[in-house]
mmCIF file of C-alpha atoms in Angstrom:
data_model
loop_
_atom_site.group_PDB
_atom_site.id
_atom_site.type_symbol
_atom_site.label_atom_id
_atom_site.label_comp_id
_atom_site.label_asym_id
_atom_site.label_seq_id
_atom_site.Cartn_x
_atom_site.Cartn_y
_atom_site.Cartn_z
ATOM 1 C CA MET H 99 13.514 55.556 46.495
ATOM 2 C CA ALA H 100 10.048 54.049 45.743
ATOM 3 C CA SER H 101 10.075 50.447 44.363
ATOM 4 C CA LEU H 102 9.167 49.698 40.855
ATOM 5 C CA ALA H 103 5.955 48.318 41.807
ATOM 6 C CA GLU H 104 4.968 51.553 43.684
ATOM 7 C CA ILE H 105 6.281 53.663 40.834
ATOM 8 C CA GLU H 106 4.285 51.771 38.389
ATOM 9 C CA ALA H 107 0.997 52.257 40.694
ATOM 10 C CA MET H 108 1.800 55.883 40.627
ATOM 11 C CA ILE H 109 1.600 55.998 36.997
ATOM 12 C CA ALA H 110 -1.306 54.048 36.605
ATOM 13 C CA ARG H 111 -3.317 56.627 39.191
ATOM 14 C CA MET H 112 -1.901 59.262 37.060
ATOM 15 C CA ALA H 113 -3.429 57.854 34.084
ATOM 16 C CA LEU H 114 -6.823 58.270 35.844
ATOM 17 C CA GLY H 115 -5.879 62.024 36.625
ATOM 18 C CA ASP H 116 -4.759 61.626 40.073
ATOM 19 C CA ARG H 117 -2.727 64.652 40.738
ATOM 20 C CA GLN H 118 -1.472 63.644 44.209
ATOM 21 C CA ALA H 119 0.134 60.632 42.219
ATOM 22 C CA PHE H 120 1.995 63.065 40.031
ATOM 23 C CA SER H 121 3.206 64.980 42.947
ATOM 24 C CA ALA H 122 4.301 61.461 44.543
ATOM 25 C CA LEU H 123 6.300 60.442 41.282
ATOM 26 C CA TYR H 124 7.958 63.689 41.083
ATOM 27 C CA ASP H 125 9.149 63.288 44.545
ATOM 28 C CA ALA H 126 10.273 59.749 43.971
ATOM 29 C CA THR H 127 11.953 60.119 40.714
ATOM 30 C CA GLY H 128 12.613 64.090 40.145
ATOM 31 C CA ALA H 129 16.301 63.849 41.623
ATOM 32 C CA LYS H 130 17.145 60.716 39.465
ATOM 33 C CA LEU H 131 15.738 62.482 36.078
ATOM 34 C CA PHE H 132 17.270 65.896 37.144
ATOM 35 C CA GLY H 133 20.483 64.298 37.425
ATOM 36 C CA LEU H 134 20.082 62.549 33.917
ATOM 37 C CA CYS H 135 19.090 65.971 32.379
ATOM 38 C CA LEU H 136 22.104 67.807 33.962
ATOM 39 C CA ARG H 137 24.472 64.801 32.686
ATOM 40 C CA VAL H 138 23.039 65.083 29.086
ATOM 41 C CA LEU H 139 22.878 68.987 28.905
ATOM 42 C CA ASN H 140 25.551 70.010 31.215
ATOM 43 C CA ASP H 141 23.688 73.162 31.875
ATOM 44 C CA ARG H 142 21.333 73.883 34.952
ATOM 45 C CA GLU H 143 18.877 75.990 33.339
ATOM 46 C CA GLU H 144 18.234 73.628 30.361
ATOM 47 C CA ALA H 145 18.200 70.831 32.402
ATOM 48 C CA GLU H 146 15.517 72.744 34.579
ATOM 49 C CA ASP H 147 13.515 73.366 31.512
ATOM 50 C CA ALA H 148 14.088 69.639 30.075
ATOM 51 C CA LEU H 149 12.997 67.950 33.609
ATOM 52 C CA GLN H 150 9.842 70.272 33.570
ATOM 53 C CA GLU H 151 9.234 69.450 29.738
ATOM 54 C CA ALA H 152 9.800 65.571 30.849
ATOM 55 C CA PHE H 153 7.128 65.656 33.288
ATOM 56 C CA VAL H 154 4.603 67.361 31.246
ATOM 57 C CA LYS H 155 4.805 64.242 28.844
ATOM 58 C CA ILE H 156 4.839 61.834 31.481
ATOM 59 C CA TRP H 157 1.479 63.080 32.753
ATOM 60 C CA ARG H 158 -0.104 63.581 29.420
ATOM 61 C CA ASN H 159 1.150 59.937 28.250
ATOM 62 C CA ALA H 160 0.476 58.312 31.871
ATOM 63 C CA ASP H 161 -2.467 56.730 30.222
ATOM 64 C CA ARG H 162 -0.430 54.958 27.402
ATOM 65 C CA TYR H 163 2.617 53.721 29.942
ATOM 66 C CA ALA H 164 0.777 50.757 30.200
ATOM 67 C CA ALA H 165 0.912 49.570 26.796
ATOM 68 C CA ASN H 166 4.558 50.017 25.800
ATOM 69 C CA GLY H 167 5.603 47.169 27.841
ATOM 70 C CA LEU H 168 8.857 48.939 29.191
ATOM 71 C CA SER H 169 9.635 48.510 33.107
ATOM 72 C CA PRO H 170 8.497 51.942 34.724
ATOM 73 C CA MET H 171 11.806 53.327 35.271
ATOM 74 C CA THR H 172 13.249 52.745 31.867
ATOM 75 C CA TRP H 173 9.987 54.394 30.321
ATOM 76 C CA LEU H 174 10.634 57.744 32.427
ATOM 77 C CA ILE H 175 14.295 57.473 31.829
ATOM 78 C CA ALA H 176 13.929 57.085 27.789
ATOM 79 C CA LEU H 177 11.245 59.794 27.909
ATOM 80 C CA THR H 178 13.449 62.097 29.874
ATOM 81 C CA ARG H 179 16.686 61.295 28.019
ATOM 82 C CA ASN H 180 14.835 61.382 24.535
ATOM 83 C CA THR H 181 13.584 65.164 25.970
ATOM 84 C CA ALA H 182 17.106 66.177 26.669
ATOM 85 C CA ILE H 183 18.761 64.917 23.775
ATOM 86 C CA ASP H 184 16.084 67.059 21.498
ATOM 87 C CA ARG H 185 16.883 70.281 23.457
ATOM 88 C CA LEU H 186 20.727 69.395 23.071
ATOM 89 C CA ARG H 187 20.548 68.883 19.343
ATOM 90 C CA ALA H 188 18.370 71.932 18.928
ATOM 91 C CA ARG H 189 21.249 73.672 20.851
ATOM 92 C CA ARG H 190 24.000 72.372 18.738
ATOM 93 C CA ARG H 191 21.986 73.199 15.580
ATOM 94 C CA HIS H 192 21.834 76.971 16.984
ATOM 95 C CA PRO H 193 25.019 77.622 18.693
ATOM 96 C CA ASP H 194 24.776 81.234 19.667
ATOM 97 C CA GLY H 195 27.585 80.577 22.239
ATOM 98 C CA ASP H 196 30.532 78.600 21.962
ATOM 99 C CA ASP H 197 28.782 75.275 22.521
ATOM 100 C CA GLY H 198 30.182 73.466 19.502
ATOM 101 C CA ILE H 199 30.998 69.891 19.653
ATOM 102 C CA GLU H 200 34.702 70.637 19.266
ATOM 103 C CA ASP H 201 34.785 72.413 22.603
ATOM 104 C CA MET H 202 33.159 69.563 24.479
ATOM 105 C CA PRO H 203 35.803 67.795 26.759
ATOM 106 C CA ALA H 204 35.664 64.370 26.324
ATOM 107 C CA ARG H 205 34.202 62.865 29.510
ATOM 108 C CA THR H 206 35.685 59.859 31.395
ATOM 109 C CA PRO H 207 33.421 57.086 32.354
ATOM 110 C CA THR H 208 34.519 57.105 36.221
ATOM 111 C CA PRO H 209 31.666 59.447 37.720
ATOM 112 C CA GLU H 210 28.972 56.772 36.639
ATOM 113 C CA ALA H 211 31.162 53.892 37.095
ATOM 114 C CA ALA H 212 31.650 54.979 40.714
ATOM 115 C CA ALA H 213 27.983 55.489 41.211
ATOM 116 C CA ILE H 214 27.056 52.387 40.041
ATOM 117 C CA ALA H 215 24.201 50.649 42.524
ATOM 118 C CA ALA H 216 21.164 49.151 40.677
ATOM 119 C CA SER H 217 21.492 45.651 39.512
ATOM 120 C CA GLU H 218 20.499 46.817 35.736
ATOM 121 C CA ALA H 219 23.269 49.275 36.249
ATOM 122 C CA LYS H 220 25.549 46.647 37.371
ATOM 123 C CA ARG H 221 24.703 44.262 34.556
ATOM 124 C CA ILE H 222 25.468 46.506 31.841
ATOM 125 C CA ALA H 223 28.661 48.011 33.455
ATOM 126 C CA THR H 224 29.972 44.212 33.602
ATOM 127 C CA CYS H 225 29.438 43.913 30.184
ATOM 128 C CA PHE H 226 30.825 47.421 29.246
ATOM 129 C CA GLU H 227 33.832 46.025 31.028
ATOM 130 C CA GLU H 228 34.156 43.445 28.330
ATOM 131 C CA LEU H 229 34.164 46.240 25.475
ATOM 132 C CA GLU H 230 37.449 47.945 24.681
ATOM 133 C CA ASP H 231 37.774 51.423 26.635
ATOM 134 C CA VAL H 232 37.203 53.562 23.874
ATOM 135 C CA ARG H 233 34.428 51.519 22.430
ATOM 136 C CA ALA H 234 32.528 51.434 25.621
ATOM 137 C CA GLN H 235 33.125 55.306 25.625
ATOM 138 C CA ALA H 236 31.536 55.725 22.250
ATOM 139 C CA VAL H 237 28.621 54.022 23.353
ATOM 140 C CA ARG H 238 28.122 56.000 26.525
ATOM 141 C CA GLY H 239 28.787 59.133 24.471
ATOM 142 C CA ALA H 240 25.859 58.005 22.270
ATOM 143 C CA TYR H 241 23.670 57.604 25.340
ATOM 144 C CA LEU H 242 24.476 60.066 27.722
ATOM 145 C CA ASP H 243 25.932 62.905 25.497
ATOM 146 C CA GLY H 244 23.623 62.387 22.712
ATOM 147 C CA MET H 245 26.231 62.237 20.280
ATOM 148 C CA THR H 246 25.578 61.460 16.845
ATOM 149 C CA TYR H 247 28.000 59.179 14.636
ATOM 150 C CA GLN H 248 29.441 62.417 12.982
ATOM 151 C CA GLU H 249 30.412 63.698 16.463
ATOM 152 C CA LEU H 250 31.985 60.592 17.884
ATOM 153 C CA ALA H 251 33.874 59.984 14.800
ATOM 154 C CA GLN H 252 35.382 63.825 15.553
ATOM 155 C CA ARG H 253 35.861 62.917 18.949
ATOM 156 C CA HIS H 254 37.713 59.611 18.439
ATOM 157 C CA ASP H 255 39.167 61.022 15.443
ATOM 158 C CA VAL H 256 38.229 58.041 13.253
ATOM 159 C CA PRO H 257 36.180 58.042 9.801
ATOM 160 C CA LEU H 258 32.820 58.133 10.004
ATOM 161 C CA ASN H 259 32.333 54.525 8.678
ATOM 162 C CA THR H 260 34.851 53.054 10.857
ATOM 163 C CA MET H 261 33.122 54.504 13.796
ATOM 164 C CA ARG H 262 29.789 53.335 12.583
ATOM 165 C CA THR H 263 31.426 49.804 12.161
ATOM 166 C CA TRP H 264 32.843 50.031 15.909
ATOM 167 C CA LEU H 265 29.732 50.952 17.338
ATOM 168 C CA ARG H 266 27.434 48.335 15.541
ATOM 169 C CA ARG H 267 30.150 45.576 16.802
ATOM 170 C CA SER H 268 30.207 47.129 20.019
ATOM 171 C CA LEU H 269 26.243 46.791 20.302
ATOM 172 C CA LEU H 270 26.398 43.316 19.226
ATOM 173 C CA LYS H 271 28.987 42.246 21.629
ATOM 174 C CA LEU H 272 27.104 44.210 24.444
ATOM 175 C CA LYS H 273 23.919 42.429 23.486
ATOM 176 C CA GLU H 274 25.367 38.945 23.548
ATOM 177 C CA CYS H 275 27.234 39.746 26.872
ATOM 178 C CA LEU H 276 23.861 40.850 28.381
ATOM 179 C CA SER H 277 22.028 37.888 27.162
ATOM 180 C CA ARG H 278 24.291 35.420 28.750
ATOM 181 C CA MET N 107 22.227 31.671 8.142
ATOM 182 C CA SER N 108 21.284 34.612 6.112
ATOM 183 C CA ASP N 109 18.357 34.858 8.639
ATOM 184 C CA ALA N 110 20.650 35.044 11.474
ATOM 185 C CA VAL N 111 22.610 37.737 9.956
ATOM 186 C CA ASP N 112 19.408 40.012 9.155
ATOM 187 C CA ARG N 113 18.473 39.216 12.609
ATOM 188 C CA ASP N 114 22.089 40.572 14.005
ATOM 189 C CA ASP N 115 21.334 43.598 11.743
ATOM 190 C CA ASP N 116 17.869 44.361 12.966
ATOM 191 C CA ARG N 117 19.403 44.100 16.523
ATOM 192 C CA ALA N 118 22.172 46.573 16.018
ATOM 193 C CA LEU N 119 19.639 48.850 14.109
ATOM 194 C CA ALA N 120 17.442 48.877 17.086
ATOM 195 C CA GLY N 121 20.548 49.661 19.384
ATOM 196 C CA GLU N 122 21.287 52.556 17.094
ATOM 197 C CA PHE N 123 17.653 53.628 17.094
ATOM 198 C CA VAL N 124 17.368 53.810 20.841
ATOM 199 C CA LEU N 125 20.808 55.474 20.980
ATOM 200 C CA ARG N 126 19.309 57.912 18.330
ATOM 201 C CA LEU N 127 22.438 57.537 16.178
ATOM 202 C CA MET N 128 20.382 57.553 12.908
ATOM 203 C CA ASP N 129 19.655 60.824 10.952
ATOM 204 C CA ASP N 130 16.244 62.300 11.114
ATOM 205 C CA GLU N 131 15.073 60.446 7.700
ATOM 206 C CA MET N 132 16.549 56.717 8.727
ATOM 207 C CA HIS N 133 15.320 57.211 12.372
ATOM 208 C CA ARG N 134 11.353 58.120 11.027
ATOM 209 C CA ALA N 135 11.658 55.119 8.613
ATOM 210 C CA PHE N 136 12.942 52.781 11.210
ATOM 211 C CA ALA N 137 10.233 54.107 13.582
ATOM 212 C CA ALA N 138 7.796 52.952 11.011
ATOM 213 C CA ARG N 139 9.077 49.739 10.792
ATOM 214 C CA VAL N 140 8.947 49.313 14.429
ATOM 215 C CA ALA N 141 5.346 50.381 14.789
ATOM 216 C CA ALA N 142 4.723 47.444 12.287
ATOM 217 C CA GLU N 143 7.067 44.452 13.233
ATOM 218 C CA PRO N 144 6.647 43.361 16.681
ATOM 219 C CA GLU N 145 9.599 41.642 16.917
ATOM 220 C CA LEU N 146 11.629 44.751 15.913
ATOM 221 C CA ALA N 147 9.506 46.369 18.682
ATOM 222 C CA ARG N 148 10.684 44.089 21.162
ATOM 223 C CA MET N 149 14.242 44.769 20.192
ATOM 224 C CA VAL N 150 14.142 48.272 20.949
ATOM 225 C CA ARG N 151 12.403 47.745 24.178
ATOM 226 C CA ASP N 152 15.088 45.379 25.184
ATOM 227 C CA TRP N 153 17.821 47.782 24.472
ATOM 228 C CA GLU N 154 15.557 50.467 26.286
ATOM 229 C CA GLU N 155 15.963 48.134 29.321
ATOM 230 C CA ASP N 156 19.825 47.476 28.916
ATOM 231 C CA LEU N 157 20.609 51.009 28.284
ATOM 232 C CA ALA N 158 18.553 52.585 30.950
ATOM 233 C CA GLY N 159 21.168 51.068 33.226
ATOM 234 C CA LEU N 160 23.723 53.731 31.956
ATOM 235 C CA ALA N 161 21.071 56.205 33.389
ATOM 236 C CA GLU N 162 20.616 54.546 36.358
ATOM 237 C CA ALA N 163 24.265 54.907 37.246
ATOM 238 C CA VAL N 164 24.176 58.969 36.885
ATOM 239 C CA PRO N 165 24.531 60.362 40.122
ATOM 240 C CA GLU N 166 21.221 61.977 41.399
ATOM 241 C CA VAL N 167 20.691 65.680 42.011
ATOM 242 C CA ALA N 168 17.827 67.238 43.901
ATOM 243 C CA PRO N 169 16.070 69.894 41.419
ATOM 244 C CA PRO N 170 15.490 73.298 42.793
ATOM 245 C CA PRO N 171 12.094 73.264 45.024
ATOM 246 C CA ARG N 172 10.398 75.747 42.827
ATOM 247 C CA ILE N 173 10.220 73.313 39.786
ATOM 248 C CA ARG N 174 7.653 71.237 41.647
ATOM 249 C CA GLN N 175 5.020 74.043 42.032
ATOM 250 C CA GLN N 176 5.957 75.456 38.452
ATOM 251 C CA LEU N 177 5.158 72.033 37.047
ATOM 252 C CA ARG N 178 1.829 71.678 39.293
ATOM 253 C CA THR N 179 0.639 75.426 38.057
ATOM 254 C CA ARG N 180 1.472 74.498 34.551
ATOM 255 C CA LEU N 181 -0.340 71.402 34.652
ATOM 256 C CA PHE N 182 -3.078 71.846 36.977
ATOM 257 C CA GLY N 183 -3.379 75.696 37.057
ATOM 258 C CA ALA N 184 -3.307 75.239 40.875
ATOM 259 C CA ASP N 185 -3.985 78.313 42.742
ATOM 260 C CA SER N 186 -3.807 80.284 39.692
ATOM 261 C CA PRO N 187 -5.989 83.650 40.208
ATOM 262 C CA ARG N 188 -6.095 84.343 36.463
ATOM 263 C CA ARG N 189 -8.076 81.302 36.002
ATOM 264 C CA SER N 190 -10.733 81.519 38.532
ATOM 265 C CA TRP N 191 -11.139 85.294 37.381
ATOM 266 C CA PHE N 192 -11.522 84.180 33.963
ATOM 267 C CA GLY N 193 -13.621 81.121 35.113
ATOM 268 C CA LEU N 194 -16.021 83.792 36.657
ATOM 269 C CA ARG N 195 -16.397 85.951 33.786
ATOM 270 C CA LEU N 196 -17.193 83.092 31.928
ATOM 271 C CA TRP N 197 -19.973 81.804 34.153
ATOM 272 C CA GLY N 198 -21.296 85.309 34.300
ATOM 273 C CA ALA N 199 -21.518 85.510 30.425
ATOM 274 C CA VAL N 200 -23.072 82.149 30.039
ATOM 275 C CA ALA N 201 -26.589 82.600 30.881
ATOM 276 C CA ALA N 202 -27.873 78.906 30.839
ATOM 277 C CA ALA N 203 -26.147 76.590 33.172
ATOM 278 C CA ALA N 204 -24.335 74.710 30.338
ATOM 279 C CA LEU N 205 -21.367 72.612 31.412
ATOM 280 C CA VAL N 206 -18.299 74.771 30.262
ATOM 281 C CA ALA N 207 -14.646 73.532 30.542
ATOM 282 C CA VAL N 208 -11.855 76.344 30.870
ATOM 283 C CA PHE N 209 -9.153 75.077 29.422
ATOM 284 C CA VAL N 210 -7.523 78.400 28.501
ATOM 285 C CA LEU N 211 -5.407 80.481 30.854
ATOM 286 C CA VAL N 212 -5.696 84.028 29.597
ATOM 287 C CA GLN N 213 -3.062 86.313 30.535
ATOM 288 C CA VAL N 214 -3.963 90.074 31.177
ATOM 289 C CA GLN N 215 -1.030 92.009 30.282
ATOM 290 C CA THR N 216 -0.034 95.176 28.532
ATOM 291 C CA PRO N 217 0.700 94.289 25.109
ATOM 292 C CA THR N 218 4.149 94.767 24.081
ATOM 293 C CA ALA N 219 4.854 94.592 20.068
ATOM 294 C CA PRO N 220 6.144 91.014 19.586
ATOM 295 C CA ASP N 221 9.486 90.465 18.158
ATOM 296 C CA LEU N 222 8.315 87.565 15.791
ATOM 297 C CA VAL N 223 5.124 86.913 13.904
ATOM 298 C CA ALA N 224 3.679 84.119 11.813
ATOM 299 C CA GLU N 225 0.516 83.276 10.225
ATOM 300 C CA ILE N 226 0.183 79.269 10.372
ATOM 301 C CA ALA N 227 -2.384 78.871 7.919
ATOM 302 C CA ALA N 228 -4.303 75.655 6.236
ATOM 303 C CA GLU N 229 -4.160 76.022 2.451
ATOM 304 C CA ASP N 230 -7.687 76.304 2.331
ATOM 305 C CA ARG N 231 -7.618 78.710 5.386
ATOM 306 C CA GLY N 232 -10.180 76.231 7.209
ATOM 307 C CA LEU N 233 -7.570 76.546 9.993
ATOM 308 C CA VAL N 234 -5.693 80.065 10.644
ATOM 309 C CA LEU N 235 -3.572 80.819 13.559
ATOM 310 C CA ARG N 236 -1.610 84.074 14.527
ATOM 311 C CA ALA N 237 1.517 83.408 16.295
ATOM 312 C CA ALA N 238 3.383 86.268 18.041
ATOM 313 C CA TYR N 239 6.628 85.706 20.143
ATOM 314 C CA SER N 240 7.852 88.517 22.429
ATOM 315 C CA GLU N 241 11.679 87.978 23.503
ATOM 316 C CA ASP N 242 10.573 90.046 27.032
ATOM 317 C CA ASN N 243 8.938 87.171 28.602
ATOM 318 C CA ALA N 244 9.896 84.347 26.062
ATOM 319 C CA ARG N 245 6.205 83.657 25.684
ATOM 320 C CA LEU N 246 4.647 82.515 22.108
ATOM 321 C CA THR N 247 0.996 83.538 22.028
ATOM 322 C CA VAL N 248 -1.349 82.097 19.517
ATOM 323 C CA ASP N 249 -4.371 83.346 18.636
ATOM 324 C CA ARG N 250 -7.020 81.013 16.808
ATOM 325 C CA VAL N 251 -8.780 83.056 13.839
ATOM 326 C CA ALA N 252 -10.255 80.282 12.221
ATOM 327 C CA GLY N 253 -10.844 76.646 12.516
ATOM 328 C CA ASP N 254 -11.591 74.401 15.608
ATOM 329 C CA ILE N 255 -9.688 71.306 17.477
ATOM 330 C CA ARG N 256 -11.849 68.046 16.135
ATOM 331 C CA GLU N 257 -13.564 66.229 18.890
ATOM 332 C CA GLY N 258 -11.430 63.781 20.955
ATOM 333 C CA ARG N 259 -7.815 65.163 19.117
ATOM 334 C CA ALA N 260 -5.329 67.506 19.548
ATOM 335 C CA GLN N 261 -3.683 69.907 17.689
ATOM 336 C CA GLU N 262 0.279 70.097 18.422
ATOM 337 C CA LEU N 263 2.392 72.843 17.574
ATOM 338 C CA TRP N 264 5.870 72.194 16.138
ATOM 339 C CA LEU N 265 9.058 74.508 15.775
ATOM 340 C CA ILE N 266 10.801 73.152 12.542
ATOM 341 C CA ALA N 267 14.421 74.892 12.317
ATOM 342 C CA GLU N 268 16.030 74.427 9.051
ATOM 343 C CA GLY N 269 16.947 71.218 8.189
ATOM 344 C CA ALA N 270 16.170 69.986 11.858
ATOM 345 C CA ALA N 271 13.556 67.726 13.043
ATOM 346 C CA PRO N 272 10.407 68.965 14.278
ATOM 347 C CA VAL N 273 10.242 69.853 18.204
ATOM 348 C CA SER N 274 7.189 70.129 20.027
ATOM 349 C CA LEU N 275 6.048 73.350 21.645
ATOM 350 C CA GLY N 276 3.091 72.103 23.152
ATOM 351 C CA LEU N 277 -0.759 71.315 22.453
ATOM 352 C CA LEU N 278 -2.816 74.395 21.109
ATOM 353 C CA THR N 279 -5.859 74.850 23.516
ATOM 354 C CA PRO N 280 -9.458 74.619 21.975
ATOM 355 C CA GLY N 281 -9.859 78.293 23.080
ATOM 356 C CA ALA N 282 -9.285 81.418 21.181
ATOM 357 C CA MET N 283 -5.665 81.900 22.548
ATOM 358 C CA SER N 284 -2.820 79.661 23.854
ATOM 359 C CA GLN N 285 -0.062 80.822 25.639
ATOM 360 C CA ILE N 286 3.272 78.740 25.201
ATOM 361 C CA ALA N 287 6.353 79.589 27.298
ATOM 362 C CA VAL N 288 9.240 78.825 24.812
ATOM 363 C CA PRO N 289 12.222 77.030 26.362
ATOM 364 C CA ALA N 290 15.568 78.417 26.592
ATOM 365 C CA GLY N 291 17.022 76.052 24.392
ATOM 366 C CA LEU N 292 14.646 76.891 21.586
ATOM 367 C CA ARG N 293 14.694 80.404 21.769
ATOM 368 C CA PRO N 294 17.733 80.812 19.343
ATOM 369 C CA ALA N 295 16.091 78.713 17.054
ATOM 370 C CA LEU N 296 12.650 80.629 16.516
ATOM 371 C CA ALA N 297 13.533 83.342 14.009
ATOM 372 C CA GLY N 298 13.095 82.087 10.334
ATOM 373 C CA ALA N 299 11.725 78.687 11.421
ATOM 374 C CA THR N 300 8.720 77.079 10.264
ATOM 375 C CA LEU N 301 5.640 76.531 12.658
ATOM 376 C CA ALA N 302 3.275 73.874 11.895
ATOM 377 C CA VAL N 303 0.485 72.380 13.498
ATOM 378 C CA SER N 304 -0.202 68.746 13.482
ATOM 379 C CA ASP N 305 -3.407 66.219 14.059
ATOM 380 C CA GLU N 306 -2.471 64.197 16.945
ATOM 381 C CA PRO N 307 -4.372 61.744 19.447
ATOM 382 C CA ALA N 308 -5.576 63.338 22.410
ATOM 383 C CA GLY N 309 -2.793 64.184 24.863
ATOM 384 C CA GLY N 310 -0.342 64.974 21.817
ATOM 385 C CA SER N 311 1.925 63.017 20.022
ATOM 386 C CA PRO N 312 2.895 59.623 21.687
ATOM 387 C CA THR N 313 6.258 59.611 20.021
ATOM 388 C CA GLY N 314 7.739 63.021 20.283
ATOM 389 C CA GLN N 315 7.343 63.643 16.733
ATOM 390 C CA PRO N 316 4.317 64.566 14.575
ATOM 391 C CA THR N 317 2.157 61.522 13.847
ATOM 392 C CA GLY N 318 -0.768 62.966 12.403
ATOM 393 C CA ALA N 319 -1.660 65.074 9.141
ATOM 394 C CA VAL N 320 0.013 68.639 9.222
ATOM 395 C CA LEU N 321 -3.037 70.784 8.896
ATOM 396 C CA ALA N 322 -1.245 74.189 9.047
ATOM 397 C CA ALA N 323 2.183 75.906 8.394
ATOM 398 C CA GLY N 324 3.773 79.238 8.318
ATOM 399 C CA VAL N 325 7.180 80.958 9.037
ATOM 400 C CA PHE N 326 8.420 83.335 11.803
ATOM 401 C CA VAL N 327 9.353 86.639 10.586
ATOM 402 C CA SER N 328 10.298 89.674 12.372
ATOM 403 C CA GLY N 329 7.209 91.591 13.637
#
């Protein structure tokens, strides 16, 4: 995969309307971002649509990337994840199939844990280990499954306020670990 | 001491914001705070960076090759015969050699009766658009009946299902007609939903939610 500096340069060229830079960025990051769309949406067709939508936004917003202060991969990931979650929530609000939250199997964290490579990922994984399993799962469920407090409370079978308290504490604990 | 507590509160809130755990109203209110408070914006950025590690760990999956071409066509209109055909027609029609930018892809097709229609209009009818959606090809066609796009600005079309946050359907083209492919995930939400057009900076809303004034709105009803 391209280095962060290379990705940053591609985005800068895209901001100037360089179409080749767009293709280069797609080739360098498409598989990572498609993996993310699939992980969030768990539906191939929707993930394909989400990926396209994300890259359209990336192209259109490339000129504003420099101002946001995020590292390039983080920007791409945040934009793609938000796009996928918007779709997921639109689908959940209008379940024409059986996509209700009750039917969603609780995912175990193993596939992600197994694939950890990047140092950023290692750092957060280490800190996740310090959280109780079930609490780490809740944060992961919110980030990768786009779950709301309501849905998390249902999945973990605790009252909503308990869920909120758990999650906030977990976030602060995570932050404390990450800033060590 | 209480400062430290507030800081912790803000830090947890920033995490909830990034995770998208807040309800729509809270999310919008917090986004406004983030825009106004650099320290809060920094906390949000930090969470984005930290949590992106979770996404970094998700296995990569190569997207189907056609997606790349579809994207290029969608963004750049590359190799689109319709576009060059339309361009030629335009050039023929424009007698003076004025500089004309063609943004619109006009699709020539036999019209089928739309399944859903909406009139999206401003109260003073300074902006009137007619939207028609056909289930056959999942395309939304928006005809500009009255009103233009302000110089240097964009008009973004939003789908607002009942009780839901607006979802962008894309930018409207300055010409007479915009064609929008409706993503599969949004199709079930169309009937009875509100369509709204907001004023946005060139290139569209930077946040994924409307940032400018709502210029016009209408409801999708059966055609």
